[in-house]
PDB file of C-alpha atoms and ligand atoms in Angstrom:
ATOM      1  CA  MET A  18     -35.146   2.348  17.580  1.00 96.00           C
ATOM      2  CA  LYS A  19     -33.963   2.236  21.109  1.00 97.00           C
ATOM      3  CA  ILE A  20     -34.732  -0.989  23.067  1.00 98.00           C
ATOM      4  CA  ILE A  21     -33.843  -1.761  26.507  1.00 98.00           C
ATOM      5  CA  LEU A  22     -32.604  -5.277  27.064  1.00 98.00           C
ATOM      6  CA  LYS A  23     -33.228  -6.682  30.679  1.00 98.00           C
ATOM      7  CA  ILE A  24     -30.921  -9.684  30.677  1.00 98.00           C
ATOM      8  CA  GLN A  25     -30.533 -12.150  33.523  1.00 98.00           C
ATOM      9  CA  ARG A  26     -27.003 -12.485  34.658  1.00 98.00           C
ATOM     10  CA  TYR A  27     -25.382 -15.148  36.799  1.00 98.00           C
ATOM     11  CA  ASN A  28     -21.798 -16.186  37.379  1.00 96.00           C
ATOM     12  CA  PRO A  29     -21.904 -19.142  39.845  1.00 93.00           C
ATOM     13  CA  ASP A  30     -18.250 -18.281  40.757  1.00 92.00           C
ATOM     14  CA  SER A  31     -18.983 -14.860  42.019  1.00 94.00           C
ATOM     15  CA  ASP A  32     -22.792 -14.330  42.327  1.00 97.00           C
ATOM     16  CA  GLU A  33     -24.955 -15.785  45.010  1.00 96.00           C
ATOM     17  CA  THR A  34     -28.180 -15.357  43.054  1.00 97.00           C
ATOM     18  CA  PRO A  35     -29.164 -14.368  39.519  1.00 98.00           C
ATOM     19  CA  TYR A  36     -29.810 -10.608  38.793  1.00 98.00           C
ATOM     20  CA  ILE A  37     -31.113  -8.466  36.003  1.00 98.00           C
ATOM     21  CA  GLN A  38     -28.763  -6.136  34.117  1.00 98.00           C
ATOM     22  CA  GLU A  39     -30.225  -3.486  31.791  1.00 98.00           C
ATOM     23  CA  TYR A  40     -28.564  -2.433  28.444  1.00 98.00           C
ATOM     24  CA  GLU A  41     -29.757   0.310  26.190  1.00 98.00           C
ATOM     25  CA  VAL A  42     -29.146  -0.598  22.536  1.00 98.00           C
ATOM     26  CA  GLU A  43     -29.888   1.194  19.090  1.00 97.00           C
ATOM     27  CA  ALA A  44     -31.493  -1.452  16.965  1.00 97.00           C
ATOM     28  CA  ASP A  45     -33.132  -1.718  13.612  1.00 97.00           C
ATOM     29  CA  PRO A  46     -36.591  -3.239  14.011  1.00 97.00           C
ATOM     30  CA  ASN A  47     -35.743  -5.793  11.331  1.00 98.00           C
ATOM     31  CA  GLU A  48     -32.585  -7.011  13.112  1.00 97.00           C
ATOM     32  CA  ARG A  49     -32.588 -10.208  14.955  1.00 98.00           C
ATOM     33  CA  LEU A  50     -32.425 -10.149  18.709  1.00 98.00           C
ATOM     34  CA  LEU A  51     -29.186 -12.028  18.352  1.00 98.00           C
ATOM     35  CA  ASP A  52     -27.778  -8.998  16.574  1.00 98.00           C
ATOM     36  CA  ALA A  53     -28.730  -6.863  19.658  1.00 98.00           C
ATOM     37  CA  LEU A  54     -27.099  -9.226  21.998  1.00 98.00           C
ATOM     38  CA  MET A  55     -23.985  -9.230  19.900  1.00 98.00           C
ATOM     39  CA  GLN A  56     -23.990  -5.485  19.946  1.00 98.00           C
ATOM     40  CA  VAL A  57     -24.002  -5.693  23.800  1.00 98.00           C
ATOM     41  CA  LYS A  58     -21.226  -8.112  23.794  1.00 98.00           C
ATOM     42  CA  ARG A  59     -19.109  -6.428  21.285  1.00 98.00           C
ATOM     43  CA  PHE A  60     -19.500  -2.755  22.357  1.00 98.00           C
ATOM     44  CA  GLN A  61     -20.879  -2.480  25.935  1.00 98.00           C
ATOM     45  CA  ASP A  62     -20.143  -5.661  28.060  1.00 98.00           C
ATOM     46  CA  GLY A  63     -17.811  -8.506  26.952  1.00 98.00           C
ATOM     47  CA  SER A  64     -18.624 -10.533  29.946  1.00 97.00           C
ATOM     48  CA  LEU A  65     -22.126 -11.264  28.794  1.00 98.00           C
ATOM     49  CA  GLY A  66     -22.571 -15.035  28.123  1.00 98.00           C
ATOM     50  CA  PHE A  67     -24.697 -16.626  25.632  1.00 98.00           C
ATOM     51  CA  ARG A  68     -24.244 -19.442  23.022  1.00 98.00           C
ATOM     52  CA  LYS A  69     -24.695 -19.016  19.235  1.00 98.00           C
ATOM     53  CA  SER A  70     -23.210 -20.330  16.173  1.00 98.00           C
ATOM     54  CA  CYS A  71     -25.172 -20.410  12.842  1.00 98.00           C
ATOM     55  CA  ALA A  72     -27.361 -17.387  13.314  1.00 97.00           C
ATOM     56  CA  HIS A  73     -29.754 -18.891  10.887  1.00 97.00           C
ATOM     57  CA  GLY A  74     -32.089 -21.212  13.059  1.00 98.00           C
ATOM     58  CA  VAL A  75     -30.157 -24.313  12.081  1.00 98.00           C
ATOM     59  CA  CYS A  76     -27.778 -25.167  15.075  1.00 98.00           C
ATOM     60  CA  GLY A  77     -30.215 -24.669  17.851  1.00 98.00           C
ATOM     61  CA  SER A  78     -27.566 -23.163  20.267  1.00 98.00           C
ATOM     62  CA  ASP A  79     -29.154 -19.804  21.063  1.00 98.00           C
ATOM     63  CA  ALA A  80     -32.521 -20.774  22.542  1.00 98.00           C
ATOM     64  CA  MET A  81     -33.473 -18.641  25.443  1.00 98.00           C
ATOM     65  CA  ARG A  82     -36.652 -17.109  27.062  1.00 98.00           C
ATOM     66  CA  ILE A  83     -37.553 -13.816  25.334  1.00 98.00           C
ATOM     67  CA  ASN A  84     -40.316 -11.710  26.963  1.00 98.00           C
ATOM     68  CA  GLY A  85     -41.270 -15.005  28.904  1.00 98.00           C
ATOM     69  CA  LYS A  86     -41.419 -17.147  25.728  1.00 98.00           C
ATOM     70  CA  ASP A  87     -39.047 -19.641  24.616  1.00 98.00           C
ATOM     71  CA  GLY A  88     -37.245 -19.409  21.163  1.00 98.00           C
ATOM     72  CA  LEU A  89     -34.216 -18.726  19.232  1.00 98.00           C
ATOM     73  CA  ALA A  90     -32.610 -15.290  19.389  1.00 98.00           C
ATOM     74  CA  CYS A  91     -31.600 -15.589  15.781  1.00 98.00           C
ATOM     75  CA  LYS A  92     -35.112 -16.248  14.640  1.00 98.00           C
ATOM     76  CA  THR A  93     -36.677 -13.502  16.707  1.00 98.00           C
ATOM     77  CA  LEU A  94     -36.713 -10.049  15.054  1.00 98.00           C
ATOM     78  CA  VAL A  95     -36.534  -6.932  17.332  1.00 98.00           C
ATOM     79  CA  LYS A  96     -39.960  -5.669  15.909  1.00 98.00           C
ATOM     80  CA  ASP A  97     -41.488  -9.061  17.057  1.00 97.00           C
ATOM     81  CA  VAL A  98     -40.769  -8.203  20.607  1.00 98.00           C
ATOM     82  CA  ALA A  99     -40.479  -4.425  20.804  1.00 97.00           C
ATOM     83  CA  LYS A 100     -43.023  -2.183  19.145  1.00 96.00           C
ATOM     84  CA  THR A 101     -42.046   1.390  20.159  1.00 96.00           C
ATOM     85  CA  ASP A 102     -38.988   3.196  21.146  1.00 96.00           C
ATOM     86  CA  GLY A 103     -37.928   2.450  24.657  1.00 96.00           C
ATOM     87  CA  ASP A 104     -39.656  -0.920  24.809  1.00 98.00           C
ATOM     88  CA  ILE A 105     -38.241  -3.454  27.229  1.00 98.00           C
ATOM     89  CA  ILE A 106     -37.170  -6.953  26.095  1.00 98.00           C
ATOM     90  CA  THR A 107     -36.538  -9.388  28.881  1.00 98.00           C
ATOM     91  CA  VAL A 108     -33.987 -12.083  28.123  1.00 98.00           C
ATOM     92  CA  GLU A 109     -33.492 -15.164  30.386  1.00 98.00           C
ATOM     93  CA  PRO A 110     -31.826 -18.543  30.152  1.00 98.00           C
ATOM     94  CA  LEU A 111     -33.989 -21.651  29.364  1.00 98.00           C
ATOM     95  CA  ARG A 112     -35.914 -23.178  32.306  1.00 98.00           C
ATOM     96  CA  PHE A 113     -35.299 -26.450  33.980  1.00 98.00           C
ATOM     97  CA  LEU A 114     -31.681 -26.826  33.029  1.00 98.00           C
ATOM     98  CA  PRO A 115     -28.935 -25.565  35.393  1.00 97.00           C
ATOM     99  CA  VAL A 116     -27.447 -22.194  34.474  1.00 97.00           C
ATOM    100  CA  GLN A 117     -23.733 -22.429  33.691  1.00 97.00           C
ATOM    101  CA  ARG A 118     -23.393 -18.591  33.153  1.00 98.00           C
ATOM    102  CA  ASP A 119     -25.890 -15.863  32.139  1.00 98.00           C
ATOM    103  CA  LEU A 120     -27.939 -17.205  29.131  1.00 98.00           C
ATOM    104  CA  ILE A 121     -25.823 -20.546  29.008  1.00 98.00           C
ATOM    105  CA  VAL A 122     -27.568 -23.621  30.313  1.00 98.00           C
ATOM    106  CA  ASP A 123     -26.151 -27.027  30.838  1.00 98.00           C
ATOM    107  CA  GLN A 124     -27.945 -29.234  28.516  1.00 98.00           C
ATOM    108  CA  ALA A 125     -26.560 -32.580  29.825  1.00 98.00           C
ATOM    109  CA  GLU A 126     -29.881 -33.687  31.258  1.00 98.00           C
ATOM    110  CA  PHE A 127     -31.854 -32.777  28.089  1.00 98.00           C
ATOM    111  CA  PHE A 128     -29.330 -34.829  25.940  1.00 98.00           C
ATOM    112  CA  LYS A 129     -29.432 -37.746  28.410  1.00 98.00           C
ATOM    113  CA  LYS A 130     -33.139 -37.907  28.095  1.00 98.00           C
ATOM    114  CA  TYR A 131     -32.867 -37.641  24.345  1.00 98.00           C
ATOM    115  CA  ARG A 132     -30.457 -40.457  24.182  1.00 98.00           C
ATOM    116  CA  SER A 133     -32.553 -42.778  26.328  1.00 98.00           C
ATOM    117  CA  ILE A 134     -35.185 -43.083  23.609  1.00 98.00           C
ATOM    118  CA  LYS A 135     -32.513 -44.504  21.213  1.00 98.00           C
ATOM    119  CA  PRO A 136     -32.803 -41.835  18.533  1.00 98.00           C
ATOM    120  CA  PHE A 137     -31.508 -43.898  15.700  1.00 98.00           C
ATOM    121  CA  LEU A 138     -32.830 -46.448  13.207  1.00 98.00           C
ATOM    122  CA  ILE A 139     -33.016 -49.929  14.700  1.00 98.00           C
ATOM    123  CA  ASN A 140     -33.384 -52.766  12.273  1.00 97.00           C
ATOM    124  CA  ASP A 141     -31.439 -56.104  12.348  1.00 96.00           C
ATOM    125  CA  GLU A 142     -33.412 -57.624   9.478  1.00 95.00           C
ATOM    126  CA  PRO A 143     -31.408 -58.207   6.270  1.00 93.00           C
ATOM    127  CA  VAL A 144     -31.841 -55.591   3.598  1.00 91.00           C
ATOM    128  CA  GLU A 145     -33.520 -57.224   0.584  1.00 81.00           C
ATOM    129  CA  ALA A 146     -32.858 -54.632  -2.122  1.00 78.00           C
ATOM    130  CA  LYS A 147     -30.016 -52.338  -1.989  1.00 88.00           C
ATOM    131  CA  GLU A 148     -31.627 -50.158   0.517  1.00 91.00           C
ATOM    132  CA  ARG A 149     -34.706 -50.174   2.829  1.00 93.00           C
ATOM    133  CA  LEU A 150     -37.453 -48.648   0.559  1.00 93.00           C
ATOM    134  CA  GLN A 151     -40.096 -46.375   1.759  1.00 95.00           C
ATOM    135  CA  SER A 152     -42.959 -44.530  -0.116  1.00 97.00           C
ATOM    136  CA  GLN A 153     -43.317 -40.885  -0.140  1.00 98.00           C
ATOM    137  CA  GLU A 154     -46.533 -41.282   2.141  1.00 98.00           C
ATOM    138  CA  GLU A 155     -44.569 -43.327   4.593  1.00 98.00           C
ATOM    139  CA  ARG A 156     -41.914 -40.683   4.722  1.00 98.00           C
ATOM    140  CA  LEU A 157     -44.425 -37.843   5.256  1.00 98.00           C
ATOM    141  CA  ALA A 158     -45.820 -39.457   8.310  1.00 97.00           C
ATOM    142  CA  PHE A 159     -42.988 -38.157  10.458  1.00 98.00           C
ATOM    143  CA  ASP A 160     -41.588 -35.443   8.156  1.00 98.00           C
ATOM    144  CA  ASP A 161     -41.931 -32.534  10.639  1.00 98.00           C
ATOM    145  CA  THR A 162     -39.973 -34.362  13.317  1.00 98.00           C
ATOM    146  CA  THR A 163     -36.805 -34.682  11.191  1.00 98.00           C
ATOM    147  CA  ASN A 164     -36.461 -30.873  11.443  1.00 98.00           C
ATOM    148  CA  CYS A 165     -35.720 -30.963  15.137  1.00 98.00           C
ATOM    149  CA  ILE A 166     -32.560 -29.009  15.976  1.00 98.00           C
ATOM    150  CA  LEU A 167     -32.507 -29.951  19.818  1.00 98.00           C
ATOM    151  CA  CYS A 168     -32.622 -26.421  20.877  1.00 98.00           C
ATOM    152  CA  ALA A 169     -34.537 -27.391  23.989  1.00 98.00           C
ATOM    153  CA  SER A 170     -36.989 -24.459  23.660  1.00 98.00           C
ATOM    154  CA  CYS A 171     -39.943 -27.103  24.024  1.00 98.00           C
ATOM    155  CA  TYR A 172     -38.361 -28.426  27.095  1.00 98.00           C
ATOM    156  CA  SER A 173     -38.240 -24.985  28.768  1.00 98.00           C
ATOM    157  CA  ALA A 174     -41.759 -24.158  27.634  1.00 98.00           C
ATOM    158  CA  CYS A 175     -43.328 -27.297  29.106  1.00 98.00           C
ATOM    159  CA  PRO A 176     -45.275 -26.634  32.321  1.00 98.00           C
ATOM    160  CA  VAL A 177     -45.131 -30.257  33.388  1.00 98.00           C
ATOM    161  CA  MET A 178     -41.342 -30.026  33.835  1.00 98.00           C
ATOM    162  CA  SER A 179     -41.767 -27.623  36.838  1.00 96.00           C
ATOM    163  CA  GLU A 180     -43.664 -30.294  38.806  1.00 95.00           C
ATOM    164  CA  ARG A 181     -41.995 -33.260  37.336  1.00 98.00           C
ATOM    165  CA  PRO A 182     -38.218 -32.581  36.627  1.00 98.00           C
ATOM    166  CA  ALA A 183     -37.735 -36.295  35.577  1.00 98.00           C
ATOM    167  CA  PHE A 184     -40.360 -36.030  32.783  1.00 98.00           C
ATOM    168  CA  LEU A 185     -38.782 -37.153  29.464  1.00 98.00           C
ATOM    169  CA  GLY A 186     -39.925 -33.924  27.914  1.00 98.00           C
ATOM    170  CA  PRO A 187     -41.309 -33.004  24.518  1.00 98.00           C
ATOM    171  CA  ALA A 188     -38.244 -33.172  22.256  1.00 98.00           C
ATOM    172  CA  ALA A 189     -37.155 -36.690  23.350  1.00 98.00           C
ATOM    173  CA  ILE A 190     -40.811 -38.043  22.807  1.00 98.00           C
ATOM    174  CA  SER A 191     -41.216 -36.394  19.438  1.00 98.00           C
ATOM    175  CA  GLN A 192     -37.855 -37.794  18.375  1.00 98.00           C
ATOM    176  CA  ALA A 193     -39.002 -41.218  19.545  1.00 98.00           C
ATOM    177  CA  TYR A 194     -41.925 -40.815  17.286  1.00 98.00           C
ATOM    178  CA  ARG A 195     -39.675 -39.804  14.477  1.00 98.00           C
ATOM    179  CA  PHE A 196     -38.295 -43.315  14.426  1.00 98.00           C
ATOM    180  CA  ASN A 197     -41.277 -45.372  15.841  1.00 98.00           C
ATOM    181  CA  ALA A 198     -43.364 -44.044  12.928  1.00 98.00           C
ATOM    182  CA  ASP A 199     -40.659 -44.840  10.335  1.00 98.00           C
ATOM    183  CA  THR A 200     -41.714 -47.949   8.387  1.00 97.00           C
ATOM    184  CA  ARG A 201     -37.959 -48.929   8.113  1.00 97.00           C
ATOM    185  CA  ASP A 202     -37.454 -49.099  11.859  1.00 98.00           C
ATOM    186  CA  ARG A 203     -38.057 -51.938  14.274  1.00 98.00           C
ATOM    187  CA  GLY A 204     -36.941 -50.344  17.632  1.00 98.00           C
ATOM    188  CA  PHE A 205     -40.404 -49.593  19.091  1.00 97.00           C
ATOM    189  CA  GLU A 206     -40.066 -52.225  21.891  1.00 96.00           C
ATOM    190  CA  ALA A 207     -36.461 -51.154  22.560  1.00 97.00           C
ATOM    191  CA  ARG A 208     -37.848 -47.488  23.064  1.00 98.00           C
ATOM    192  CA  LEU A 209     -40.668 -48.693  25.390  1.00 97.00           C
ATOM    193  CA  LYS A 210     -38.728 -48.676  28.428  1.00 95.00           C
ATOM    194  CA  ALA A 211     -38.153 -44.965  28.385  1.00 98.00           C
ATOM    195  CA  LEU A 212     -41.498 -44.135  26.854  1.00 98.00           C
ATOM    196  CA  ASP A 213     -43.927 -46.282  28.745  1.00 97.00           C
ATOM    197  CA  HIS A 214     -42.713 -45.260  32.037  1.00 97.00           C
ATOM    198  CA  PRO A 215     -44.330 -43.030  34.789  1.00 98.00           C
ATOM    199  CA  ASP A 216     -41.733 -40.225  33.594  1.00 98.00           C
ATOM    200  CA  GLY A 217     -42.175 -41.170  29.972  1.00 98.00           C
ATOM    201  CA  VAL A 218     -45.024 -40.155  27.836  1.00 98.00           C
ATOM    202  CA  TRP A 219     -47.722 -40.211  30.316  1.00 98.00           C
ATOM    203  CA  PRO A 220     -47.105 -36.883  32.372  1.00 98.00           C
ATOM    204  CA  CYS A 221     -47.915 -34.890  29.186  1.00 98.00           C
ATOM    205  CA  GLN A 222     -51.167 -33.070  29.841  1.00 97.00           C
ATOM    206  CA  ASN A 223     -51.646 -31.438  26.400  1.00 97.00           C
ATOM    207  CA  HIS A 224     -50.747 -27.960  27.348  1.00 97.00           C
ATOM    208  CA  PHE A 225     -49.445 -27.309  23.917  1.00 98.00           C
ATOM    209  CA  LYS A 226     -46.697 -24.939  25.106  1.00 98.00           C
ATOM    210  CA  CYS A 227     -44.073 -27.061  23.412  1.00 98.00           C
ATOM    211  CA  THR A 228     -45.810 -26.793  20.134  1.00 98.00           C
ATOM    212  CA  GLN A 229     -46.107 -23.094  20.364  1.00 98.00           C
ATOM    213  CA  SER A 230     -42.561 -22.615  21.208  1.00 98.00           C
ATOM    214  CA  CYS A 231     -40.949 -24.887  18.471  1.00 98.00           C
ATOM    215  CA  PRO A 232     -38.904 -22.733  16.014  1.00 98.00           C
ATOM    216  CA  ARG A 233     -39.205 -25.533  13.543  1.00 98.00           C
ATOM    217  CA  SER A 234     -43.048 -25.942  13.651  1.00 98.00           C
ATOM    218  CA  ILE A 235     -42.955 -29.435  14.856  1.00 98.00           C
ATOM    219  CA  LEU A 236     -46.347 -30.758  15.719  1.00 98.00           C
ATOM    220  CA  ILE A 237     -44.928 -31.989  19.147  1.00 98.00           C
ATOM    221  CA  THR A 238     -48.171 -32.401  21.132  1.00 98.00           C
ATOM    222  CA  LYS A 239     -49.792 -34.437  18.323  1.00 98.00           C
ATOM    223  CA  ARG A 240     -46.564 -36.539  18.041  1.00 98.00           C
ATOM    224  CA  ILE A 241     -46.717 -37.184  21.911  1.00 98.00           C
ATOM    225  CA  ASN A 242     -50.358 -38.286  21.660  1.00 98.00           C
ATOM    226  CA  GLN A 243     -49.657 -40.549  18.681  1.00 98.00           C
ATOM    227  CA  THR A 244     -46.884 -42.113  20.705  1.00 98.00           C
ATOM    228  CA  LYS A 245     -49.380 -42.698  23.577  1.00 98.00           C
ATOM    229  CA  HIS A 246     -51.743 -44.279  21.150  1.00 98.00           C
ATOM    230  CA  MET A 247     -48.995 -46.518  19.756  1.00 97.00           C
ATOM    231  CA  ILE A 248     -48.220 -47.679  23.307  1.00 97.00           C
ATOM    232  CA  GLY A 249     -51.881 -48.334  23.977  1.00 95.00           C
ATOM    233  CA  LYS A 250     -52.203 -50.429  20.760  1.00 93.00           C
ATOM    234  CA  GLN A 251     -49.083 -52.463  21.758  1.00 89.00           C
ATOM    235  CA  ARG A 252     -50.630 -53.109  25.208  1.00 86.00           C
ATOM    236  CA  GLU A 253     -53.835 -54.527  23.615  1.00 87.00           C
ATOM    237  CA  LYS A 254     -51.686 -56.759  21.416  1.00 85.00           C
ATOM    238  CA  ASP A 255     -49.854 -58.064  24.502  1.00 83.00           C
ATOM    239  CA  ILE A 256     -53.069 -58.980  26.253  1.00 78.00           C
TER     240      ILE A 256
HETATM  241  S1  SF4 B 146     -38.882 -30.103  19.020  1.00 63.58           S
HETATM  242 FE1  SF4 B 146     -38.643 -27.938  18.345  1.00 63.58          FE
HETATM  243  S2  SF4 B 146     -38.424 -26.665  20.299  1.00 63.58           S
HETATM  244 FE2  SF4 B 146     -38.140 -29.001  20.782  1.00 63.58          FE
HETATM  245  S3  SF4 B 146     -35.790 -29.317  20.607  1.00 63.58           S
HETATM  246 FE3  SF4 B 146     -36.752 -29.841  18.725  1.00 63.58          FE
HETATM  247  S4  SF4 B 146     -36.499 -27.907  17.393  1.00 63.58           S
HETATM  248 FE4  SF4 B 146     -36.389 -27.283  19.574  1.00 63.58          FE
HETATM  249  S1  FES B 147     -27.478 -19.448  16.242  1.00 63.58           S
HETATM  250 FE1  FES B 147     -27.950 -21.421  15.456  1.00 63.58          FE
HETATM  251  S2  FES B 147     -30.047 -21.618  15.754  1.00 63.58           S
HETATM  252 FE2  FES B 147     -29.756 -19.536  16.388  1.00 63.58          FE
END
């Protein structure tokens, strides 16, 4: 089928403002949008900039806004976003991160926020057995969050970010939950500085846009609310 890709272009070295460029592509409805973008890059316009690596929804590098929704180009089929011949698909970079070029954003701020929640197991207690044991039920409590590929789709989908750019964002909070809910971890207090902060968990208003956009089906909003609950319980204990 014929599809029209309307892609946001921007080269900060030569363009004053972003603009939309149109490309007509012959694509199989079962192909991925990433294939259509590759077709443009290979045969129509080598100057088009976008990131990709695994092409299988694992590396998280090709997150972008497709028809106004955030997601991975390699997990979006052409038929998911274009129904009939000549349909238009808009492709834009993720929001709330500076555009380096075309669909490539600078993720430094996203990763700075992610690092601020100390996304690693913290436990200085001596290990009694050979390893820190955990039951299957305990492991299941945070199972979905271990699937995060740090693609930043949720960050771009979050309506709170537009009013509050300093907000920690959905990915960082759900990754804090990943360790806070881990029975082997003792780092909850160390993460509180970032989480129990005016720009930490509290600006979340349960819009659920993060959860809807996540290509790994992580229950992000639920994990944010559980983190708020954990902080509330900790405050009660401290009184
Ligand atoms: S939580 Fe989902 S949408 Fe957000 S960064 Fe992780 S994989 Fe991407
Ligand atoms: S290219 Fe790796 S997730 Fe899409």
